[in-house]
């Protein structure tokens, strides 16, 4: 069979468009494909929520890849190992209570878990704004190609309707900041996105799970975004809190959806 480039082109565009259109109206739209949101997306899809993750970068995985200072390993404490087990990530005990895993394997297996559960991941698309309705609850996302954002081209975005949005954009808490800035009188969390405090791994790891919550009607903050909203300390390359935060964010979203 002689290969035809135009058939290859049509296969890619048609397949992508089918999927893109299917996910313009969803139960949960997650922003950012870091560890918290990857865990959340799997749990949501497993519970039959229609789930899409938007990631602005080419690669998913957020801050996992680089481990600590580009040593591609992550540390996970005992509480988080249950989630590594669930995704089939291999790890070993380094010292009592400290477990070590490969960053690369972690990203690969978290991502495979999300896809196998039936959630869609759309990369290279940045979320630049939210949709709101009369009651000023968050009702969806405003999206554009990351290349448009990066080159600052004057191109209008498109929109996605979502019953629940999860901000998993990491240290920047981008979606929470948009809501705080653009909705008059909005108070995201109780402090209005003050940003994270300096490093304190022990407190940071406990805090990130505690403060994972609905921070504004229709908007849940997970992972470092939740820490930034609550003004908690950063924790560095220990990831149990991120995994557990994603699990909690999914549980909150499912309760809101009645699933
Ligand atoms: O930062 P990130 O990994 O989020 P996380 O789940 O995990 C934090 C840890 O990696 C680490 C840490 C752990 O101890 O401190 O930093 O909270 O991933 C966030 C993802 O969101 C994407 C970004 O490219 C990254 O992959 N992102 C950020 N803003 C947008 C976005 C946006 N506006 N639209 C789409 N994706």
CSV table of C-alpha atoms and ligand atoms in Angstrom, one decimal:
chain,number,residue,atom,x,y,z
A,1,UNK,CA,0.0,0.0,0.0
A,2,UNK,CA,1.4,3.4,-1.0
A,3,UNK,CA,1.1,5.9,1.9
A,4,UNK,CA,-0.8,9.1,1.3
A,5,UNK,CA,0.1,12.2,3.3
A,6,UNK,CA,-3.3,13.7,2.9
A,7,UNK,CA,-4.9,10.6,4.5
A,8,UNK,CA,-2.5,11.0,7.4
A,9,UNK,CA,-3.4,14.7,7.7
A,10,UNK,CA,-7.2,14.0,7.7
A,11,UNK,CA,-6.8,11.2,10.2
A,12,UNK,CA,-5.0,13.5,12.7
A,13,UNK,CA,-7.3,16.5,12.2
A,14,UNK,CA,-10.6,14.6,12.2
A,15,UNK,CA,-9.6,12.4,15.2
A,16,UNK,CA,-8.5,15.5,17.2
A,17,UNK,CA,-11.6,17.5,16.3
A,18,UNK,CA,-13.9,14.7,17.3
A,19,UNK,CA,-12.3,14.5,20.7
A,20,UNK,CA,-12.0,18.3,21.1
A,21,UNK,CA,-15.7,18.8,20.4
A,22,UNK,CA,-16.7,16.0,22.7
A,23,UNK,CA,-14.9,17.8,25.6
A,24,UNK,CA,-16.4,21.3,25.0
A,25,UNK,CA,-19.1,20.5,27.6
A,26,UNK,CA,-17.9,18.5,30.6
A,27,UNK,CA,-18.5,17.7,34.2
A,28,UNK,CA,-15.0,18.6,35.3
A,29,UNK,CA,-12.4,20.7,33.5
A,30,UNK,CA,-9.0,20.5,35.1
A,31,UNK,CA,-6.3,23.1,34.4
A,32,UNK,CA,-2.7,21.8,34.5
A,33,UNK,CA,-1.5,18.3,34.3
A,34,UNK,CA,0.8,18.2,37.3
A,35,UNK,CA,0.7,15.5,39.9
A,36,UNK,CA,-2.4,16.8,41.8
A,37,UNK,CA,-4.6,17.1,38.8
A,38,UNK,CA,-3.4,13.8,37.2
A,39,UNK,CA,-4.5,12.0,40.3
A,40,UNK,CA,-7.8,13.9,40.4
A,41,UNK,CA,-8.5,13.3,36.7
A,42,UNK,CA,-8.1,9.5,37.1
A,43,UNK,CA,-10.4,9.4,40.2
A,44,UNK,CA,-13.0,11.5,38.4
A,45,UNK,CA,-13.1,9.5,35.2
A,46,UNK,CA,-13.3,6.3,37.2
A,47,UNK,CA,-16.4,7.7,38.9
A,48,UNK,CA,-17.9,8.3,35.4
A,49,UNK,CA,-17.5,12.1,35.4
A,50,UNK,CA,-16.8,13.5,32.0
A,51,UNK,CA,-13.3,14.8,32.6
A,52,UNK,CA,-10.9,16.9,30.5
A,53,UNK,CA,-7.4,18.2,31.5
A,54,UNK,CA,-5.9,21.2,29.7
A,55,UNK,CA,-2.1,21.5,29.8
A,56,UNK,CA,-0.3,24.4,28.2
A,57,UNK,CA,3.0,22.7,27.8
A,58,UNK,CA,3.9,20.0,25.2
A,59,UNK,CA,4.6,17.6,28.0
A,60,UNK,CA,2.3,16.7,30.9
A,61,UNK,CA,3.7,16.1,34.4
A,62,UNK,CA,4.3,19.7,35.6
A,63,UNK,CA,7.0,19.8,38.3
A,64,UNK,CA,7.5,16.1,38.6
A,65,UNK,CA,10.0,15.6,35.7
A,66,UNK,CA,12.9,17.6,37.3
A,67,UNK,CA,12.7,15.9,40.7
A,68,UNK,CA,14.9,17.9,43.1
A,69,UNK,CA,17.2,20.3,41.3
A,70,UNK,CA,17.2,18.2,38.1
A,71,UNK,CA,17.9,14.9,39.9
A,72,UNK,CA,14.9,13.0,38.5
A,73,UNK,CA,13.7,11.4,41.7
A,74,UNK,CA,10.8,12.3,43.9
A,75,UNK,CA,10.3,11.5,47.6
A,76,UNK,CA,7.0,10.3,48.8
A,77,UNK,CA,6.0,9.8,52.4
A,78,UNK,CA,4.1,6.7,53.6
A,79,UNK,CA,0.6,8.3,53.3
A,80,UNK,CA,1.2,8.9,49.6
A,81,UNK,CA,2.5,5.4,48.7
A,82,UNK,CA,-1.1,4.1,48.5
A,83,UNK,CA,-1.6,6.3,45.5
A,84,UNK,CA,1.7,5.2,43.9
A,85,UNK,CA,0.6,1.6,44.4
A,86,UNK,CA,-2.7,2.4,42.7
A,87,UNK,CA,-0.9,3.7,39.6
A,88,UNK,CA,1.7,1.0,39.7
A,89,UNK,CA,4.7,3.3,40.3
A,90,UNK,CA,7.6,1.4,41.7
A,91,UNK,CA,9.4,2.9,44.8
A,92,UNK,CA,11.6,1.8,47.6
A,93,UNK,CA,12.1,2.8,51.2
A,94,UNK,CA,15.1,5.1,51.5
A,95,UNK,CA,14.9,5.7,55.3
A,96,UNK,CA,12.0,5.2,57.7
A,97,UNK,CA,9.0,7.0,56.3
A,98,UNK,CA,10.8,8.3,53.2
A,99,UNK,CA,10.1,6.5,49.9
A,100,UNK,CA,11.9,7.2,46.6
A,101,UNK,CA,10.6,6.9,43.1
A,102,UNK,CA,11.7,7.8,39.6
A,103,UNK,CA,10.3,11.1,38.2
A,104,UNK,CA,10.1,9.7,34.8
A,105,UNK,CA,8.2,6.5,35.8
A,106,UNK,CA,5.9,8.6,38.0
A,107,UNK,CA,4.9,10.9,35.1
A,108,UNK,CA,4.5,8.0,32.7
A,109,UNK,CA,2.3,5.9,35.0
A,110,UNK,CA,0.2,8.8,36.4
A,111,UNK,CA,-0.5,9.8,32.8
A,112,UNK,CA,-1.3,6.2,31.7
A,113,UNK,CA,-3.7,5.9,34.7
A,114,UNK,CA,-5.6,9.0,33.6
A,115,UNK,CA,-5.9,7.9,30.0
A,116,UNK,CA,-6.9,4.4,30.9
A,117,UNK,CA,-9.6,5.6,33.2
A,118,UNK,CA,-11.1,7.5,30.3
A,119,UNK,CA,-10.3,11.2,30.9
A,120,UNK,CA,-9.0,13.3,28.0
A,121,UNK,CA,-5.8,15.2,28.2
A,122,UNK,CA,-5.4,18.2,25.8
A,123,UNK,CA,-1.9,19.6,25.7
A,124,UNK,CA,-0.6,22.8,24.2
A,125,UNK,CA,-3.8,24.6,25.2
A,126,UNK,CA,-3.6,27.3,27.8
A,127,UNK,CA,-6.5,28.5,29.9
A,128,UNK,CA,-6.5,32.3,29.9
A,129,UNK,CA,-9.8,33.1,31.6
A,130,UNK,CA,-13.0,31.6,33.1
A,131,UNK,CA,-16.7,31.9,32.1
A,132,UNK,CA,-19.1,33.1,34.7
A,133,UNK,CA,-22.9,33.3,35.0
A,134,UNK,CA,-25.4,35.6,36.7
A,135,UNK,CA,-24.6,34.2,40.1
A,136,UNK,CA,-20.9,34.8,39.3
A,137,UNK,CA,-20.1,31.2,39.8
A,138,UNK,CA,-17.3,29.8,37.5
A,139,UNK,CA,-19.1,28.0,34.7
A,140,UNK,CA,-16.3,27.0,32.4
A,141,UNK,CA,-12.9,27.9,30.8
A,142,UNK,CA,-11.6,30.2,28.1
A,143,UNK,CA,-8.9,28.6,26.2
A,144,UNK,CA,-6.4,29.3,23.5
A,145,UNK,CA,-3.3,27.7,21.9
A,146,UNK,CA,-0.3,28.1,24.1
A,147,UNK,CA,1.6,29.3,21.0
A,148,UNK,CA,-0.9,32.2,20.7
A,149,UNK,CA,-0.3,33.1,24.4
A,150,UNK,CA,3.4,32.8,24.0
A,151,UNK,CA,3.7,34.9,20.8
A,152,UNK,CA,1.1,37.4,22.1
A,153,UNK,CA,-0.9,37.2,18.9
A,154,UNK,CA,-4.1,39.1,19.0
A,155,UNK,CA,-6.4,36.0,18.5
A,156,UNK,CA,-9.6,35.5,20.4
A,157,UNK,CA,-10.1,32.4,22.4
A,158,UNK,CA,-12.8,29.7,22.5
A,159,UNK,CA,-14.7,28.4,25.5
A,160,UNK,CA,-15.5,25.1,27.3
A,161,UNK,CA,-18.5,24.7,29.7
A,162,UNK,CA,-17.8,22.8,32.9
A,163,UNK,CA,-19.9,22.1,36.0
A,164,UNK,CA,-16.7,22.2,38.1
A,165,UNK,CA,-13.3,23.6,37.4
A,166,UNK,CA,-10.1,22.4,39.3
A,167,UNK,CA,-7.1,24.8,39.3
A,168,UNK,CA,-4.0,22.6,39.4
A,169,UNK,CA,-1.7,25.2,37.9
A,170,UNK,CA,0.9,24.8,40.6
A,171,UNK,CA,2.7,27.7,42.3
A,172,UNK,CA,1.1,30.4,40.1
A,173,UNK,CA,-2.5,29.4,40.9
A,174,UNK,CA,-3.3,31.0,37.6
A,175,UNK,CA,-7.1,30.3,37.5
A,176,UNK,CA,-7.6,31.4,41.1
A,177,UNK,CA,-5.7,34.6,40.3
A,178,UNK,CA,-7.9,35.3,37.2
A,179,UNK,CA,-11.1,35.0,39.3
A,180,UNK,CA,-9.6,37.1,42.1
A,181,UNK,CA,-8.6,39.8,39.6
A,182,UNK,CA,-11.5,39.8,37.2
A,183,UNK,CA,-14.7,39.3,39.3
A,184,UNK,CA,-15.5,42.4,41.2
A,185,UNK,CA,-15.6,41.7,44.9
A,186,UNK,CA,-14.5,38.1,44.5
A,187,UNK,CA,-12.7,36.6,47.5
A,188,UNK,CA,-10.9,33.4,46.4
A,189,UNK,CA,-10.3,31.4,49.6
A,190,UNK,CA,-10.4,33.4,52.8
A,191,UNK,CA,-7.3,35.4,51.9
A,192,UNK,CA,-7.6,36.2,48.2
A,193,UNK,CA,-4.5,34.3,46.8
A,194,UNK,CA,-1.6,35.7,48.8
A,195,UNK,CA,0.9,33.1,47.4
A,196,UNK,CA,3.0,30.5,49.1
A,197,UNK,CA,5.3,31.0,52.0
A,198,UNK,CA,9.0,29.9,52.1
A,199,UNK,CA,9.9,26.2,52.4
A,200,UNK,CA,8.8,24.1,55.4
A,201,UNK,CA,8.2,20.6,54.0
A,202,UNK,CA,6.5,19.1,57.1
A,203,UNK,CA,3.9,21.8,57.5
A,204,UNK,CA,3.6,22.3,53.7
A,205,UNK,CA,2.8,18.7,53.1
A,206,UNK,CA,0.0,18.7,55.8
A,207,UNK,CA,-1.3,22.1,54.7
A,208,UNK,CA,-1.7,21.3,51.0
A,209,UNK,CA,-4.2,18.5,51.7
A,210,UNK,CA,-6.0,20.5,54.4
A,211,UNK,CA,-6.5,23.5,52.2
A,212,UNK,CA,-7.6,21.6,49.1
A,213,UNK,CA,-11.2,22.8,48.8
A,214,UNK,CA,-13.7,24.8,46.8
A,215,UNK,CA,-12.2,28.2,46.9
A,216,UNK,CA,-14.9,30.0,45.0
A,217,UNK,CA,-18.3,28.8,43.7
A,218,UNK,CA,-17.5,26.3,40.9
A,219,UNK,CA,-13.7,26.4,41.5
A,220,UNK,CA,-11.6,23.9,43.4
A,221,UNK,CA,-7.9,24.5,44.1
A,222,UNK,CA,-5.6,21.5,44.2
A,223,UNK,CA,-1.9,21.0,44.8
A,224,UNK,CA,0.4,24.0,45.0
A,225,UNK,CA,-2.5,26.2,43.7
A,226,UNK,CA,-4.4,25.4,46.9
A,227,UNK,CA,-1.2,26.2,48.9
A,228,UNK,CA,-0.9,29.6,47.1
A,229,UNK,CA,-4.6,30.4,47.8
A,230,UNK,CA,-4.2,29.6,51.5
A,231,UNK,CA,-0.7,31.1,51.9
A,232,UNK,CA,0.8,27.8,53.1
A,233,UNK,CA,4.5,27.0,52.9
A,234,UNK,CA,6.2,25.3,49.9
A,235,UNK,CA,7.6,21.8,50.4
A,236,UNK,CA,10.0,21.1,47.6
A,237,UNK,CA,10.4,17.7,45.9
A,238,UNK,CA,8.3,15.6,48.3
A,239,UNK,CA,5.1,14.6,46.5
A,240,UNK,CA,2.8,12.7,48.9
A,241,UNK,CA,0.8,15.9,49.6
A,242,UNK,CA,0.3,16.6,45.9
A,243,UNK,CA,-1.1,13.1,45.3
A,244,UNK,CA,-3.4,13.3,48.3
A,245,UNK,CA,-4.5,16.8,47.4
A,246,UNK,CA,-5.6,15.5,43.9
A,247,UNK,CA,-7.5,12.7,45.5
A,248,UNK,CA,-9.3,15.1,47.8
A,249,UNK,CA,-10.1,17.6,45.0
A,250,UNK,CA,-11.7,14.7,43.0
A,251,UNK,CA,-13.8,13.7,46.0
A,252,UNK,CA,-15.0,17.3,46.5
A,253,UNK,CA,-15.9,17.6,42.8
A,254,UNK,CA,-17.8,14.3,42.8
A,255,UNK,CA,-19.8,15.4,45.8
A,256,UNK,CA,-20.8,18.6,44.0
A,257,UNK,CA,-21.7,16.6,41.0
A,258,UNK,CA,-23.7,14.1,43.0
A,259,UNK,CA,-21.6,11.2,41.6
B,1,LIG,O1,3.3,22.8,39.1
B,1,LIG,P1,2.6,21.5,38.9
B,1,LIG,O2,3.4,20.2,38.9
B,1,LIG,O3,1.3,21.4,39.8
B,1,LIG,P2,1.0,20.6,41.2
B,1,LIG,O4,0.2,19.4,40.9
B,1,LIG,O5,2.4,20.0,41.7
B,1,LIG,C1,3.4,20.9,42.2
B,1,LIG,C2,4.7,20.1,42.2
B,1,LIG,O6,5.0,19.7,40.9
B,1,LIG,C3,5.9,20.8,42.8
B,1,LIG,C4,5.9,20.9,44.2
B,1,LIG,C5,5.7,19.6,44.9
B,1,LIG,O7,6.2,19.6,46.1
B,1,LIG,O8,6.0,22.0,44.8
B,1,LIG,O9,6.0,22.1,42.2
B,1,LIG,O10,0.5,21.6,42.1
B,1,LIG,O11,1.9,21.5,37.4
B,1,LIG,C6,1.1,22.6,37.1
B,1,LIG,C7,0.8,22.5,35.6
B,1,LIG,O12,-0.1,23.4,35.2
B,1,LIG,C8,0.2,23.9,33.9
B,1,LIG,C9,1.7,24.0,33.9
B,1,LIG,O13,2.3,24.0,32.6
B,1,LIG,C10,2.1,22.7,34.7
B,1,LIG,O14,2.2,21.6,33.8
B,1,LIG,N1,-0.4,25.2,33.7
B,1,LIG,C11,-0.2,26.4,34.4
B,1,LIG,N2,-1.0,27.4,34.0
B,1,LIG,C12,-1.7,26.9,33.1
B,1,LIG,C13,-1.4,25.5,32.9
B,1,LIG,C14,-2.8,27.4,32.2
B,1,LIG,N3,-3.1,28.7,32.4
B,1,LIG,N4,-3.3,26.6,31.3
B,1,LIG,C15,-3.0,25.3,31.2
B,1,LIG,N5,-2.0,24.8,31.9
